[in-house]
Structures are given as structure tokens and as C-alpha cells.
mmCIF file of C-alpha atoms in Angstrom:
data_model
loop_
_atom_site.group_PDB
_atom_site.id
_atom_site.type_symbol
_atom_site.label_atom_id
_atom_site.label_comp_id
_atom_site.label_asym_id
_atom_site.label_seq_id
_atom_site.Cartn_x
_atom_site.Cartn_y
_atom_site.Cartn_z
ATOM 1 C CA UNK A 1 3.362 16.645 -22.047
ATOM 2 C CA UNK A 2 4.222 20.017 -20.531
ATOM 3 C CA UNK A 3 2.973 22.378 -17.860
ATOM 4 C CA UNK A 4 1.515 25.589 -19.295
ATOM 5 C CA UNK A 5 0.537 27.524 -16.172
ATOM 6 C CA UNK A 6 -0.700 27.399 -12.602
ATOM 7 C CA UNK A 7 -4.147 28.785 -11.842
ATOM 8 C CA UNK A 8 -6.732 29.560 -9.172
ATOM 9 C CA UNK A 9 -10.514 29.450 -9.559
ATOM 10 C CA UNK A 10 -11.849 32.970 -9.073
ATOM 11 C CA UNK A 11 -14.939 32.015 -7.077
ATOM 12 C CA UNK A 12 -14.324 28.514 -5.685
ATOM 13 C CA UNK A 13 -10.731 29.286 -4.713
ATOM 14 C CA UNK A 14 -9.204 25.930 -5.649
ATOM 15 C CA UNK A 15 -5.745 25.848 -7.190
ATOM 16 C CA UNK A 16 -4.875 23.928 -10.310
ATOM 17 C CA UNK A 17 -2.523 23.172 -13.176
ATOM 18 C CA UNK A 18 -3.059 23.914 -16.864
ATOM 19 C CA UNK A 19 -1.163 21.397 -18.982
ATOM 20 C CA UNK A 20 -0.865 20.155 -22.525
ATOM 21 C CA UNK A 21 -1.196 16.458 -23.368
ATOM 22 C CA UNK A 22 1.124 14.743 -25.833
ATOM 23 C CA UNK A 23 -1.713 14.800 -28.377
ATOM 24 C CA UNK A 24 -1.918 18.606 -28.137
ATOM 25 C CA UNK A 25 -5.055 18.881 -25.999
ATOM 26 C CA UNK A 26 -5.005 21.496 -23.243
ATOM 27 C CA UNK A 27 -6.481 20.326 -19.952
ATOM 28 C CA UNK A 28 -6.945 21.571 -16.401
ATOM 29 C CA UNK A 29 -6.820 19.730 -13.084
ATOM 30 C CA UNK A 30 -7.112 20.589 -9.406
ATOM 31 C CA UNK A 31 -6.144 17.070 -8.314
ATOM 32 C CA UNK A 32 -9.763 16.016 -7.839
ATOM 33 C CA UNK A 33 -10.969 16.199 -11.448
ATOM 34 C CA UNK A 34 -9.494 16.742 -14.913
ATOM 35 C CA UNK A 35 -11.292 18.945 -17.457
ATOM 36 C CA UNK A 36 -10.746 19.812 -21.100
ATOM 37 C CA UNK A 37 -9.914 23.482 -21.580
ATOM 38 C CA UNK A 38 -12.600 25.830 -22.894
ATOM 39 C CA UNK A 39 -13.211 29.578 -23.105
ATOM 40 C CA UNK A 40 -15.922 29.407 -20.432
ATOM 41 C CA UNK A 41 -13.771 27.374 -18.042
ATOM 42 C CA UNK A 42 -10.683 29.543 -18.631
ATOM 43 C CA UNK A 43 -12.717 32.710 -17.932
ATOM 44 C CA UNK A 44 -13.374 31.432 -14.404
ATOM 45 C CA UNK A 45 -9.636 31.062 -13.720
ATOM 46 C CA UNK A 46 -6.774 33.414 -13.014
ATOM 47 C CA UNK A 47 -3.151 32.494 -13.598
ATOM 48 C CA UNK A 48 -0.847 32.528 -10.547
ATOM 49 C CA UNK A 49 2.896 32.084 -10.103
ATOM 50 C CA UNK A 50 2.705 29.115 -7.737
ATOM 51 C CA UNK A 51 0.223 26.653 -6.229
ATOM 52 C CA UNK A 52 0.246 23.971 -3.537
ATOM 53 C CA UNK A 53 1.518 21.182 -5.783
ATOM 54 C CA UNK A 54 1.785 18.725 -2.908
ATOM 55 C CA UNK A 55 -1.995 18.847 -2.364
ATOM 56 C CA UNK A 56 -2.686 18.527 -6.096
ATOM 57 C CA UNK A 57 -0.308 15.553 -6.370
ATOM 58 C CA UNK A 58 -1.938 13.801 -3.418
ATOM 59 C CA UNK A 59 -5.321 14.250 -5.093
ATOM 60 C CA UNK A 60 -4.098 12.865 -8.412
ATOM 61 C CA UNK A 61 -2.667 9.835 -6.622
ATOM 62 C CA UNK A 62 -5.691 9.259 -4.395
ATOM 63 C CA UNK A 63 -8.182 9.368 -7.269
ATOM 64 C CA UNK A 64 -5.852 7.709 -9.827
ATOM 65 C CA UNK A 65 -6.539 10.501 -12.291
ATOM 66 C CA UNK A 66 -3.414 11.065 -14.376
ATOM 67 C CA UNK A 67 -0.289 9.060 -13.538
ATOM 68 C CA UNK A 68 1.864 10.688 -16.231
ATOM 69 C CA UNK A 69 1.022 14.186 -15.007
ATOM 70 C CA UNK A 70 1.654 13.122 -11.415
ATOM 71 C CA UNK A 71 5.136 11.880 -12.328
ATOM 72 C CA UNK A 72 5.844 15.087 -14.245
ATOM 73 C CA UNK A 73 4.804 17.301 -11.362
ATOM 74 C CA UNK A 74 6.981 15.313 -8.984
ATOM 75 C CA UNK A 75 10.122 14.987 -11.088
ATOM 76 C CA UNK A 76 10.321 17.959 -13.491
ATOM 77 C CA UNK A 77 12.444 20.670 -11.790
ATOM 78 C CA UNK A 78 10.512 23.357 -13.668
ATOM 79 C CA UNK A 79 7.181 22.008 -12.494
ATOM 80 C CA UNK A 80 7.775 21.517 -8.783
ATOM 81 C CA UNK A 81 7.021 24.350 -6.405
ATOM 82 C CA UNK A 82 9.633 26.627 -4.881
ATOM 83 C CA UNK A 83 9.718 24.791 -1.552
ATOM 84 C CA UNK A 84 10.559 21.517 -3.268
ATOM 85 C CA UNK A 85 13.258 23.175 -5.366
ATOM 86 C CA UNK A 86 14.834 24.570 -2.223
ATOM 87 C CA UNK A 87 14.644 21.186 -0.522
ATOM 88 C CA UNK A 88 16.239 19.367 -3.488
ATOM 89 C CA UNK A 89 19.081 21.892 -3.417
ATOM 90 C CA UNK A 90 20.042 20.755 0.106
ATOM 91 C CA UNK A 91 22.910 18.245 0.536
ATOM 92 C CA UNK A 92 22.042 14.563 0.319
ATOM 93 C CA UNK A 93 21.836 12.450 3.446
ATOM 94 C CA UNK A 94 25.044 10.454 3.621
ATOM 95 C CA UNK A 95 25.359 6.663 3.316
ATOM 96 C CA UNK A 96 21.840 6.147 1.940
ATOM 97 C CA UNK A 97 20.974 2.560 1.066
ATOM 98 C CA UNK A 98 17.895 1.444 -0.874
ATOM 99 C CA UNK A 99 16.542 -2.098 -1.155
ATOM 100 C CA UNK A 100 13.390 -2.175 -3.277
ATOM 101 C CA UNK A 101 11.936 -5.482 -4.446
ATOM 102 C CA UNK A 102 8.816 -7.643 -4.276
ATOM 103 C CA UNK A 103 10.236 -9.170 -1.091
ATOM 104 C CA UNK A 104 11.368 -6.081 0.813
ATOM 105 C CA UNK A 105 11.517 -2.303 0.933
ATOM 106 C CA UNK A 106 14.327 -1.028 3.120
ATOM 107 C CA UNK A 107 15.531 2.577 3.028
ATOM 108 C CA UNK A 108 18.127 3.592 5.582
ATOM 109 C CA UNK A 109 21.268 5.527 6.303
ATOM 110 C CA UNK A 110 23.851 5.002 8.986
ATOM 111 C CA UNK A 111 22.006 4.716 12.283
ATOM 112 C CA UNK A 112 18.492 5.485 10.954
ATOM 113 C CA UNK A 113 15.773 3.542 9.129
ATOM 114 C CA UNK A 114 13.422 5.644 7.006
ATOM 115 C CA UNK A 115 11.096 2.846 5.873
ATOM 116 C CA UNK A 116 11.154 -0.902 6.282
ATOM 117 C CA UNK A 117 8.476 -3.310 5.050
ATOM 118 C CA UNK A 118 8.354 -6.921 3.947
ATOM 119 C CA UNK A 119 6.473 -7.812 0.801
ATOM 120 C CA UNK A 120 2.974 -9.272 1.064
ATOM 121 C CA UNK A 121 2.578 -13.020 1.347
ATOM 122 C CA UNK A 122 1.040 -14.925 -1.548
ATOM 123 C CA UNK A 123 -2.730 -15.299 -1.408
ATOM 124 C CA UNK A 124 -3.976 -18.406 0.367
ATOM 125 C CA UNK A 125 -6.352 -20.899 -1.263
ATOM 126 C CA UNK A 126 -9.669 -21.483 0.474
ATOM 127 C CA UNK A 127 -10.106 -25.006 -0.922
ATOM 128 C CA UNK A 128 -6.670 -26.094 0.310
ATOM 129 C CA UNK A 129 -7.306 -24.706 3.788
ATOM 130 C CA UNK A 130 -10.716 -26.382 4.072
ATOM 131 C CA UNK A 131 -9.167 -29.683 3.001
ATOM 132 C CA UNK A 132 -6.405 -29.237 5.567
ATOM 133 C CA UNK A 133 -9.010 -28.464 8.233
ATOM 134 C CA UNK A 134 -10.854 -31.680 7.344
ATOM 135 C CA UNK A 135 -7.665 -33.742 7.531
ATOM 136 C CA UNK A 136 -6.841 -32.369 10.988
ATOM 137 C CA UNK A 137 -10.406 -32.993 12.180
ATOM 138 C CA UNK A 138 -10.416 -36.587 10.921
ATOM 139 C CA UNK A 139 -7.001 -37.291 12.429
ATOM 140 C CA UNK A 140 -8.115 -35.850 15.754
ATOM 141 C CA UNK A 141 -11.203 -38.045 15.779
ATOM 142 C CA UNK A 142 -9.181 -41.118 14.800
ATOM 143 C CA UNK A 143 -6.817 -40.501 17.723
ATOM 144 C CA UNK A 144 -9.750 -39.781 20.049
ATOM 145 C CA UNK A 145 -8.227 -36.520 21.290
ATOM 146 C CA UNK A 146 -10.433 -33.782 22.706
ATOM 147 C CA UNK A 147 -11.559 -31.368 19.989
ATOM 148 C CA UNK A 148 -12.716 -27.841 20.784
ATOM 149 C CA UNK A 149 -14.385 -25.826 18.025
ATOM 150 C CA UNK A 150 -14.011 -22.551 19.939
ATOM 151 C CA UNK A 151 -11.753 -21.023 17.242
ATOM 152 C CA UNK A 152 -14.464 -21.486 14.579
ATOM 153 C CA UNK A 153 -11.853 -22.046 11.868
ATOM 154 C CA UNK A 154 -14.246 -23.485 9.284
ATOM 155 C CA UNK A 155 -16.900 -20.813 9.795
ATOM 156 C CA UNK A 156 -14.331 -18.020 9.551
ATOM 157 C CA UNK A 157 -12.820 -19.511 6.403
ATOM 158 C CA UNK A 158 -16.255 -19.465 4.797
ATOM 159 C CA UNK A 159 -17.707 -16.209 6.129
ATOM 160 C CA UNK A 160 -14.676 -13.914 5.834
ATOM 161 C CA UNK A 161 -13.134 -15.258 2.655
ATOM 162 C CA UNK A 162 -14.464 -12.561 0.288
ATOM 163 C CA UNK A 163 -13.292 -9.913 2.735
ATOM 164 C CA UNK A 164 -9.883 -11.589 2.820
ATOM 165 C CA UNK A 165 -9.559 -11.628 -0.981
ATOM 166 C CA UNK A 166 -10.399 -7.921 -1.165
ATOM 167 C CA UNK A 167 -7.838 -7.172 1.545
ATOM 168 C CA UNK A 168 -5.168 -9.196 -0.295
ATOM 169 C CA UNK A 169 -5.719 -7.129 -3.453
ATOM 170 C CA UNK A 170 -5.645 -3.864 -1.501
ATOM 171 C CA UNK A 171 -2.492 -4.929 0.346
ATOM 172 C CA UNK A 172 -0.688 -5.769 -2.899
ATOM 173 C CA UNK A 173 -1.830 -2.512 -4.518
ATOM 174 C CA UNK A 174 -0.591 -0.517 -1.528
ATOM 175 C CA UNK A 175 2.777 -2.285 -1.538
ATOM 176 C CA UNK A 176 3.235 -1.554 -5.248
ATOM 177 C CA UNK A 177 2.495 2.120 -4.587
ATOM 178 C CA UNK A 178 5.180 2.010 -1.904
ATOM 179 C CA UNK A 179 7.631 0.514 -4.402
ATOM 180 C CA UNK A 180 6.866 3.253 -6.955
ATOM 181 C CA UNK A 181 7.398 5.950 -4.340
ATOM 182 C CA UNK A 182 10.583 4.264 -3.124
ATOM 183 C CA UNK A 183 11.980 4.177 -6.675
ATOM 184 C CA UNK A 184 11.088 7.843 -7.127
ATOM 185 C CA UNK A 185 12.770 8.623 -3.808
ATOM 186 C CA UNK A 186 15.882 6.755 -4.924
ATOM 187 C CA UNK A 187 16.046 8.877 -8.092
ATOM 188 C CA UNK A 188 15.541 12.135 -6.185
ATOM 189 C CA UNK A 189 17.667 11.208 -3.194
ATOM 190 C CA UNK A 190 16.872 12.097 0.408
ATOM 191 C CA UNK A 191 18.229 15.464 1.396
ATOM 192 C CA UNK A 192 18.873 17.226 4.680
ATOM 193 C CA UNK A 193 15.607 18.734 5.882
ATOM 194 C CA UNK A 194 13.692 15.697 4.622
ATOM 195 C CA UNK A 195 10.643 16.647 6.707
ATOM 196 C CA UNK A 196 9.869 18.790 3.629
ATOM 197 C CA UNK A 197 10.168 15.839 1.226
ATOM 198 C CA UNK A 198 6.625 15.286 -0.066
ATOM 199 C CA UNK A 199 7.587 11.976 -1.714
ATOM 200 C CA UNK A 200 8.918 10.627 1.584
ATOM 201 C CA UNK A 201 5.793 11.843 3.368
ATOM 202 C CA UNK A 202 3.608 10.103 0.761
ATOM 203 C CA UNK A 203 5.622 6.930 1.332
ATOM 204 C CA UNK A 204 5.056 7.235 5.076
ATOM 205 C CA UNK A 205 1.300 7.578 4.448
ATOM 206 C CA UNK A 206 1.266 4.467 2.264
ATOM 207 C CA UNK A 207 3.368 2.571 4.820
ATOM 208 C CA UNK A 208 0.853 3.437 7.528
ATOM 209 C CA UNK A 209 -1.971 2.064 5.356
ATOM 210 C CA UNK A 210 0.085 -1.043 4.569
ATOM 211 C CA UNK A 211 0.820 -1.702 8.245
ATOM 212 C CA UNK A 212 -2.929 -1.866 8.968
ATOM 213 C CA UNK A 213 -3.119 -5.132 7.008
ATOM 214 C CA UNK A 214 -0.902 -6.686 9.702
ATOM 215 C CA UNK A 215 -2.917 -5.525 12.692
ATOM 216 C CA UNK A 216 -4.679 -8.143 14.790
ATOM 217 C CA UNK A 217 -8.194 -8.729 13.515
ATOM 218 C CA UNK A 218 -7.471 -7.750 9.927
ATOM 219 C CA UNK A 219 -8.653 -10.346 7.354
ATOM 220 C CA UNK A 220 -5.081 -10.991 6.160
ATOM 221 C CA UNK A 221 -3.776 -11.614 9.647
ATOM 222 C CA UNK A 222 -6.769 -13.764 10.572
ATOM 223 C CA UNK A 223 -6.529 -16.104 7.585
ATOM 224 C CA UNK A 224 -2.754 -16.383 7.790
ATOM 225 C CA UNK A 225 -3.044 -17.207 11.503
ATOM 226 C CA UNK A 226 -5.583 -19.961 10.739
ATOM 227 C CA UNK A 227 -3.229 -21.333 8.071
ATOM 228 C CA UNK A 228 -0.334 -21.399 10.564
ATOM 229 C CA UNK A 229 -2.449 -23.102 13.241
ATOM 230 C CA UNK A 230 -3.662 -25.817 10.867
ATOM 231 C CA UNK A 231 -0.119 -26.405 9.641
ATOM 232 C CA UNK A 232 1.077 -26.663 13.239
ATOM 233 C CA UNK A 233 -1.597 -29.225 14.096
ATOM 234 C CA UNK A 234 -0.740 -31.356 11.060
ATOM 235 C CA UNK A 235 2.943 -31.255 11.983
ATOM 236 C CA UNK A 236 2.146 -32.148 15.592
ATOM 237 C CA UNK A 237 0.212 -35.237 14.492
ATOM 238 C CA UNK A 238 3.012 -36.247 12.120
ATOM 239 C CA UNK A 239 5.789 -35.775 14.689
ATOM 240 C CA UNK A 240 3.980 -37.140 17.759
ATOM 241 C CA UNK A 241 2.522 -40.606 17.100
ATOM 242 C CA UNK A 242 1.817 -40.923 20.850
ATOM 243 C CA UNK A 243 -0.518 -37.926 20.754
ATOM 244 C CA UNK A 244 -3.656 -39.911 21.514
ATOM 245 C CA UNK A 245 -6.543 -40.049 23.912
ATOM 246 C CA UNK A 246 -8.554 -37.576 25.956
ATOM 247 C CA UNK A 247 -5.508 -36.170 27.748
ATOM 248 C CA UNK A 248 -4.711 -34.283 24.530
ATOM 249 C CA UNK A 249 -6.804 -31.426 23.154
ATOM 250 C CA UNK A 250 -6.802 -29.518 19.879
ATOM 251 C CA UNK A 251 -8.592 -26.281 19.042
ATOM 252 C CA UNK A 252 -10.420 -25.847 15.754
#
């Protein structure tokens, strides 16, 4: 694959890239769509020396259009725009350290943390949680403790489970995007003037989206909190045989 030219649509004004696939086909993209080249389509375009590649790359990533082209635009020195070339020519930030794994992403230098995130927890199992809920309920009844159902654990496990599963998939997908960007950042390095680093900015955007899965009220946080509470109640029953009678109260 190679970049043939940059272009601008004569009437619509959008900027794009004309490129050649490995199979020889010539195609055009503006980051929102990808078209096969044709005489009619080419007549509506004018070639230009440079375009806003950062916007085009963000579009390609957002709409998952052409991963190979996205990587080329971000890593090929002849394909990146002038601003990125100038940025990559700056000295590297000293004492950079990268930790990139399924468990953790940690990018820092001496005295400053660029990005820090822990990997997503494994998906919970609804059946196991409902069984745990039932065990806690039966144990509470057997010990004749007060039982409040104000937390609505069972109802939430049933009503929000599909939403939770979708959130778990989205969280994992977002974390993997962060890992890909972190690896790309490690290859490029972080240079002085990194406010102009579009890869770092993309990583910040993904990190912001990832952090939302840990906000109070999110499906992931809610289900993981329920799991912790049920585990805590089971442990309390196991460790406190004297936990009996109406003077004790549990919340389900």
C-alpha cells in the first residue's frame, strides 16, 4: 500500500487521501467513507500538497474503515503532515518508561505520568451471582437476622444484565484500542512539545472513554459492586458464627 496524493473536494470542501491498495486498486477516503477511484469522482477533486491528516485518521479510527491505511498514515514519515514531521524531529522526553499489558498501561517519565490505567476485570457470571444471592438470603433467614431488600440486588442483576454485558464488551474494546495506541506511541517515542502529538491525544481521548466505565452508576461498576457486597456478606457469615438474631441486619 502507498499514498498517491492528497486531495480536496472542489464543491464539498472535504480533504482526503488517494491511495493504492496492495492489490493495485486506487481508492479515495476522507476518513468518513472509502470509495473506489473513477474518472467522475476524480474530476470532482483537486490535488493539494497537504491535508489535515489528524482529522482523517480520527475518522478512520472512529468508523473502523481501514486499519492498514490508518497505521500507514500514522507511521510512514512520508505520509504524515508537516506538523507531525516537525514534532517527531524534536528531542525525546527523557527517562520514558512504558508498561503495556492486559493488566496495566502505564506511561511515565521522571516526575510525570502521561497515562495510567488498569486492565478491565473479567466478566462476571449472572448465574453464579444469583446463586450467591440465594445462599446469602437463605443463610440470613436461617440465622433470623433482619433482611432489607432496599438494594434490590436480584432485580438489578436481572434487569441490567444485558446492559452490563454490552458495557463489558465496549470496555474491553476501548482498552485494546488504548494498548494499540500505547504500542504505537512507544515506537514513535514522546517528544518535547507533545501537546502536538496526535497519537498521545488519541490515547487521552480513549482513556477518557475508558474511565467512564468506572464512574458510579455505570453498569460495570454496579455489577462489580453487587459482587463485592455479596462476597462480603458470605465472608461475614463464615467468619462470624455469632451473627444471629434481630440485632443484626443485612442489605440485599
